[in-house]
Amino acid sequence: MSENTVIPPTPSDTEYSEEDQRSLIPPVIDPIQLFTRWLADASDSEPNDPNAMSLATVDEHGFPDVRIILLKDISEGGFSFYTHETSVKGQHLIDRKVGALCFHWKSLRRQVRVRGDVTRVTDTEADAYFAMRARISQLGAWASDQSNRLEDRTLLQSKLEDVTKKFENMEDIPRPPTWGGFLLVPRQIEFWQDQPYRLHDRVLYSKSNDVWDNSRLYP
């Protein structure tokens, strides 16, 4: 291996021996409830955005794409988030109707991976969430042609000024027609927790006929 001062070295035996052995992940009937508990733990320990997650999508050539976005709701139905439907990720989700998520909470040394089918949330749900956003964020949603080429940053500022003037006499700004939400309905949820010597704890939940089955995986 080449010497690289940027990448941290592999921990030594001494450093590993100083790590605490964590309790194993307890098997549960409903992994959504376990996820909710882990998210609550992360809300208490993460410095910011405990609801941040990687969203992986697939394009028409089967080529993967991934980016960090924010989870906005969790329910028995799945994981909800919002974006421009005309964006790259929006089009991937609409066309392929599948996606994957990854949550990583560094402060807790925990990770959750989710794979499943994707559907749109209802207009009522999208309207309700959009109404909760800060006004400047609402205006930004109107001004942004997300994922498309921006020749000059001043063009974005100009569009923002235009929509600000357009809605200046309106108390409530309507949701843009191309902005909406998606629900990832999980088929699989994997919980990962750090253990010393890279002997990590992993529990995989798979859903079949509306019933969750779980199994431990080798690290």
Short mmCIF file of N, CA and C in Angstrom, two decimals, residues 128-192:
data_model
loop_
_atom_site.label_atom_id
_atom_site.label_comp_id
_atom_site.label_asym_id
_atom_site.label_seq_id
_atom_site.Cartn_x
_atom_site.Cartn_y
_atom_site.Cartn_z
N ALA A 128 -48.82 19.44 2.73
CA ALA A 128 -48.67 19.66 4.17
C ALA A 128 -47.21 19.88 4.54
N TYR A 129 -46.31 19.07 3.95
CA TYR A 129 -44.89 19.27 4.28
C TYR A 129 -44.37 20.57 3.69
N PHE A 130 -44.75 20.89 2.45
CA PHE A 130 -44.27 22.12 1.82
C PHE A 130 -44.68 23.33 2.64
N ALA A 131 -45.88 23.29 3.20
CA ALA A 131 -46.37 24.41 3.99
C ALA A 131 -45.55 24.61 5.27
N MET A 132 -44.85 23.57 5.72
CA MET A 132 -44.04 23.65 6.93
C MET A 132 -42.67 24.27 6.67
N ARG A 133 -42.26 24.34 5.42
CA ARG A 133 -40.92 24.83 5.10
C ARG A 133 -40.81 26.34 5.32
N ALA A 134 -39.59 26.79 5.57
CA ALA A 134 -39.35 28.23 5.68
C ALA A 134 -39.70 28.90 4.35
N ARG A 135 -40.18 30.13 4.41
CA ARG A 135 -40.64 30.82 3.21
C ARG A 135 -39.56 30.91 2.14
N ILE A 136 -38.31 31.21 2.56
CA ILE A 136 -37.23 31.33 1.57
C ILE A 136 -36.95 29.99 0.92
N SER A 137 -37.16 28.89 1.66
CA SER A 137 -36.98 27.57 1.08
C SER A 137 -38.09 27.27 0.08
N GLN A 138 -39.30 27.73 0.39
CA GLN A 138 -40.41 27.56 -0.55
C GLN A 138 -40.13 28.33 -1.84
N LEU A 139 -39.64 29.54 -1.69
CA LEU A 139 -39.32 30.34 -2.87
C LEU A 139 -38.18 29.70 -3.66
N GLY A 140 -37.22 29.14 -2.94
CA GLY A 140 -36.11 28.48 -3.60
C GLY A 140 -36.56 27.29 -4.44
N ALA A 141 -37.58 26.58 -3.95
CA ALA A 141 -38.11 25.44 -4.71
C ALA A 141 -38.71 25.90 -6.04
N TRP A 142 -39.33 27.09 -6.04
CA TRP A 142 -39.87 27.64 -7.28
C TRP A 142 -38.76 28.12 -8.21
N ALA A 143 -37.68 28.66 -7.62
CA ALA A 143 -36.62 29.25 -8.44
C ALA A 143 -35.67 28.22 -9.04
N SER A 144 -35.55 27.06 -8.38
CA SER A 144 -34.55 26.08 -8.80
C SER A 144 -35.07 25.14 -9.89
N ASP A 145 -34.25 24.97 -10.90
CA ASP A 145 -34.50 23.96 -11.94
C ASP A 145 -33.53 22.81 -11.64
N GLN A 146 -33.78 22.13 -10.55
CA GLN A 146 -32.81 21.22 -9.94
C GLN A 146 -32.21 20.21 -10.91
N SER A 147 -30.90 20.05 -10.81
CA SER A 147 -30.09 19.10 -11.59
C SER A 147 -29.76 19.59 -13.00
N ASN A 148 -30.40 20.65 -13.45
CA ASN A 148 -30.10 21.16 -14.79
C ASN A 148 -28.91 22.13 -14.74
N ARG A 149 -28.28 22.30 -15.86
CA ARG A 149 -27.07 23.13 -15.94
C ARG A 149 -27.37 24.59 -15.60
N LEU A 150 -26.55 25.18 -14.74
CA LEU A 150 -26.67 26.58 -14.36
C LEU A 150 -25.45 27.32 -14.88
N GLU A 151 -25.65 28.13 -15.92
CA GLU A 151 -24.53 28.81 -16.56
C GLU A 151 -23.90 29.87 -15.67
N ASP A 152 -24.72 30.51 -14.86
CA ASP A 152 -24.22 31.59 -14.02
C ASP A 152 -25.06 31.64 -12.75
N ARG A 153 -24.41 31.71 -11.60
CA ARG A 153 -25.13 31.74 -10.32
C ARG A 153 -26.08 32.93 -10.23
N THR A 154 -25.78 34.01 -10.95
CA THR A 154 -26.65 35.18 -10.91
C THR A 154 -28.03 34.87 -11.51
N LEU A 155 -28.10 33.87 -12.39
CA LEU A 155 -29.39 33.49 -12.97
C LEU A 155 -30.31 32.93 -11.89
N LEU A 156 -29.74 32.15 -10.98
CA LEU A 156 -30.54 31.61 -9.88
C LEU A 156 -31.03 32.75 -8.99
N GLN A 157 -30.15 33.69 -8.68
CA GLN A 157 -30.53 34.81 -7.83
C GLN A 157 -31.62 35.64 -8.51
N SER A 158 -31.52 35.79 -9.83
CA SER A 158 -32.51 36.56 -10.57
C SER A 158 -33.88 35.86 -10.53
N LYS A 159 -33.88 34.54 -10.70
CA LYS A 159 -35.13 33.79 -10.64
C LYS A 159 -35.73 33.85 -9.25
N LEU A 160 -34.86 33.82 -8.22
CA LEU A 160 -35.34 33.91 -6.85
C LEU A 160 -36.00 35.27 -6.59
N GLU A 161 -35.41 36.31 -7.13
CA GLU A 161 -35.99 37.65 -6.99
C GLU A 161 -37.34 37.73 -7.71
N ASP A 162 -37.44 37.07 -8.87
CA ASP A 162 -38.69 37.09 -9.64
C ASP A 162 -39.82 36.39 -8.89
N VAL A 163 -39.54 35.21 -8.34
CA VAL A 163 -40.61 34.48 -7.64
C VAL A 163 -40.93 35.15 -6.31
N THR A 164 -39.94 35.79 -5.69
CA THR A 164 -40.20 36.53 -4.46
C THR A 164 -41.21 37.65 -4.73
N LYS A 165 -41.02 38.35 -5.84
CA LYS A 165 -41.95 39.42 -6.22
C LYS A 165 -43.31 38.84 -6.59
N LYS A 166 -43.31 37.70 -7.28
CA LYS A 166 -44.55 37.07 -7.72
C LYS A 166 -45.45 36.72 -6.54
N PHE A 167 -44.84 36.25 -5.45
CA PHE A 167 -45.63 35.78 -4.30
C PHE A 167 -45.60 36.75 -3.12
N GLU A 168 -45.12 37.98 -3.34
CA GLU A 168 -44.93 38.88 -2.20
C GLU A 168 -46.22 39.25 -1.49
N ASN A 169 -47.35 39.21 -2.18
CA ASN A 169 -48.64 39.56 -1.55
C ASN A 169 -49.44 38.33 -1.12
N MET A 170 -48.81 37.17 -1.19
CA MET A 170 -49.49 35.93 -0.79
C MET A 170 -48.93 35.44 0.54
N GLU A 171 -49.82 35.19 1.47
CA GLU A 171 -49.38 34.70 2.78
C GLU A 171 -48.88 33.26 2.67
N ASP A 172 -49.59 32.44 1.90
CA ASP A 172 -49.22 31.04 1.72
C ASP A 172 -48.75 30.80 0.29
N ILE A 173 -47.55 30.30 0.15
CA ILE A 173 -46.99 30.00 -1.16
C ILE A 173 -47.39 28.58 -1.56
N PRO A 174 -47.98 28.40 -2.73
CA PRO A 174 -48.38 27.05 -3.15
C PRO A 174 -47.17 26.19 -3.50
N ARG A 175 -47.35 24.90 -3.44
CA ARG A 175 -46.29 23.95 -3.80
C ARG A 175 -46.11 23.94 -5.32
N PRO A 176 -44.85 24.00 -5.80
CA PRO A 176 -44.63 23.91 -7.25
C PRO A 176 -45.16 22.58 -7.80
N PRO A 177 -45.70 22.56 -8.98
CA PRO A 177 -46.30 21.33 -9.53
C PRO A 177 -45.29 20.21 -9.76
N THR A 178 -44.01 20.55 -9.89
CA THR A 178 -42.99 19.53 -10.12
C THR A 178 -42.22 19.16 -8.85
N TRP A 179 -42.69 19.64 -7.72
CA TRP A 179 -42.02 19.36 -6.44
C TRP A 179 -42.93 18.46 -5.62
N GLY A 180 -42.40 17.34 -5.13
CA GLY A 180 -43.24 16.42 -4.39
C GLY A 180 -42.44 15.49 -3.51
N GLY A 181 -43.10 14.45 -3.04
CA GLY A 181 -42.46 13.54 -2.11
C GLY A 181 -42.50 12.10 -2.57
N PHE A 182 -41.60 11.31 -2.00
CA PHE A 182 -41.52 9.89 -2.31
C PHE A 182 -41.52 9.09 -1.02
N LEU A 183 -42.06 7.89 -1.12
CA LEU A 183 -42.09 6.96 0.01
C LEU A 183 -41.33 5.70 -0.41
N LEU A 184 -40.27 5.38 0.33
CA LEU A 184 -39.56 4.13 0.09
C LEU A 184 -40.14 3.07 1.03
N VAL A 185 -40.79 2.08 0.44
CA VAL A 185 -41.42 0.99 1.19
C VAL A 185 -40.40 -0.14 1.32
N PRO A 186 -39.90 -0.41 2.52
CA PRO A 186 -38.77 -1.33 2.65
C PRO A 186 -39.12 -2.79 2.42
N ARG A 187 -38.22 -3.46 1.68
CA ARG A 187 -38.24 -4.91 1.58
C ARG A 187 -37.22 -5.51 2.54
N GLN A 188 -36.11 -4.76 2.72
CA GLN A 188 -35.06 -5.20 3.62
C GLN A 188 -34.57 -4.02 4.45
N ILE A 189 -34.27 -4.28 5.71
CA ILE A 189 -33.65 -3.30 6.60
C ILE A 189 -32.53 -4.00 7.35
N GLU A 190 -31.31 -3.48 7.23
CA GLU A 190 -30.19 -4.08 7.94
C GLU A 190 -29.63 -3.11 8.98
N PHE A 191 -29.52 -3.61 10.20
CA PHE A 191 -28.95 -2.84 11.31
C PHE A 191 -27.51 -3.30 11.54
N TRP A 192 -26.61 -2.33 11.65
CA TRP A 192 -25.18 -2.60 11.84
C TRP A 192 -24.69 -1.81 13.04
#
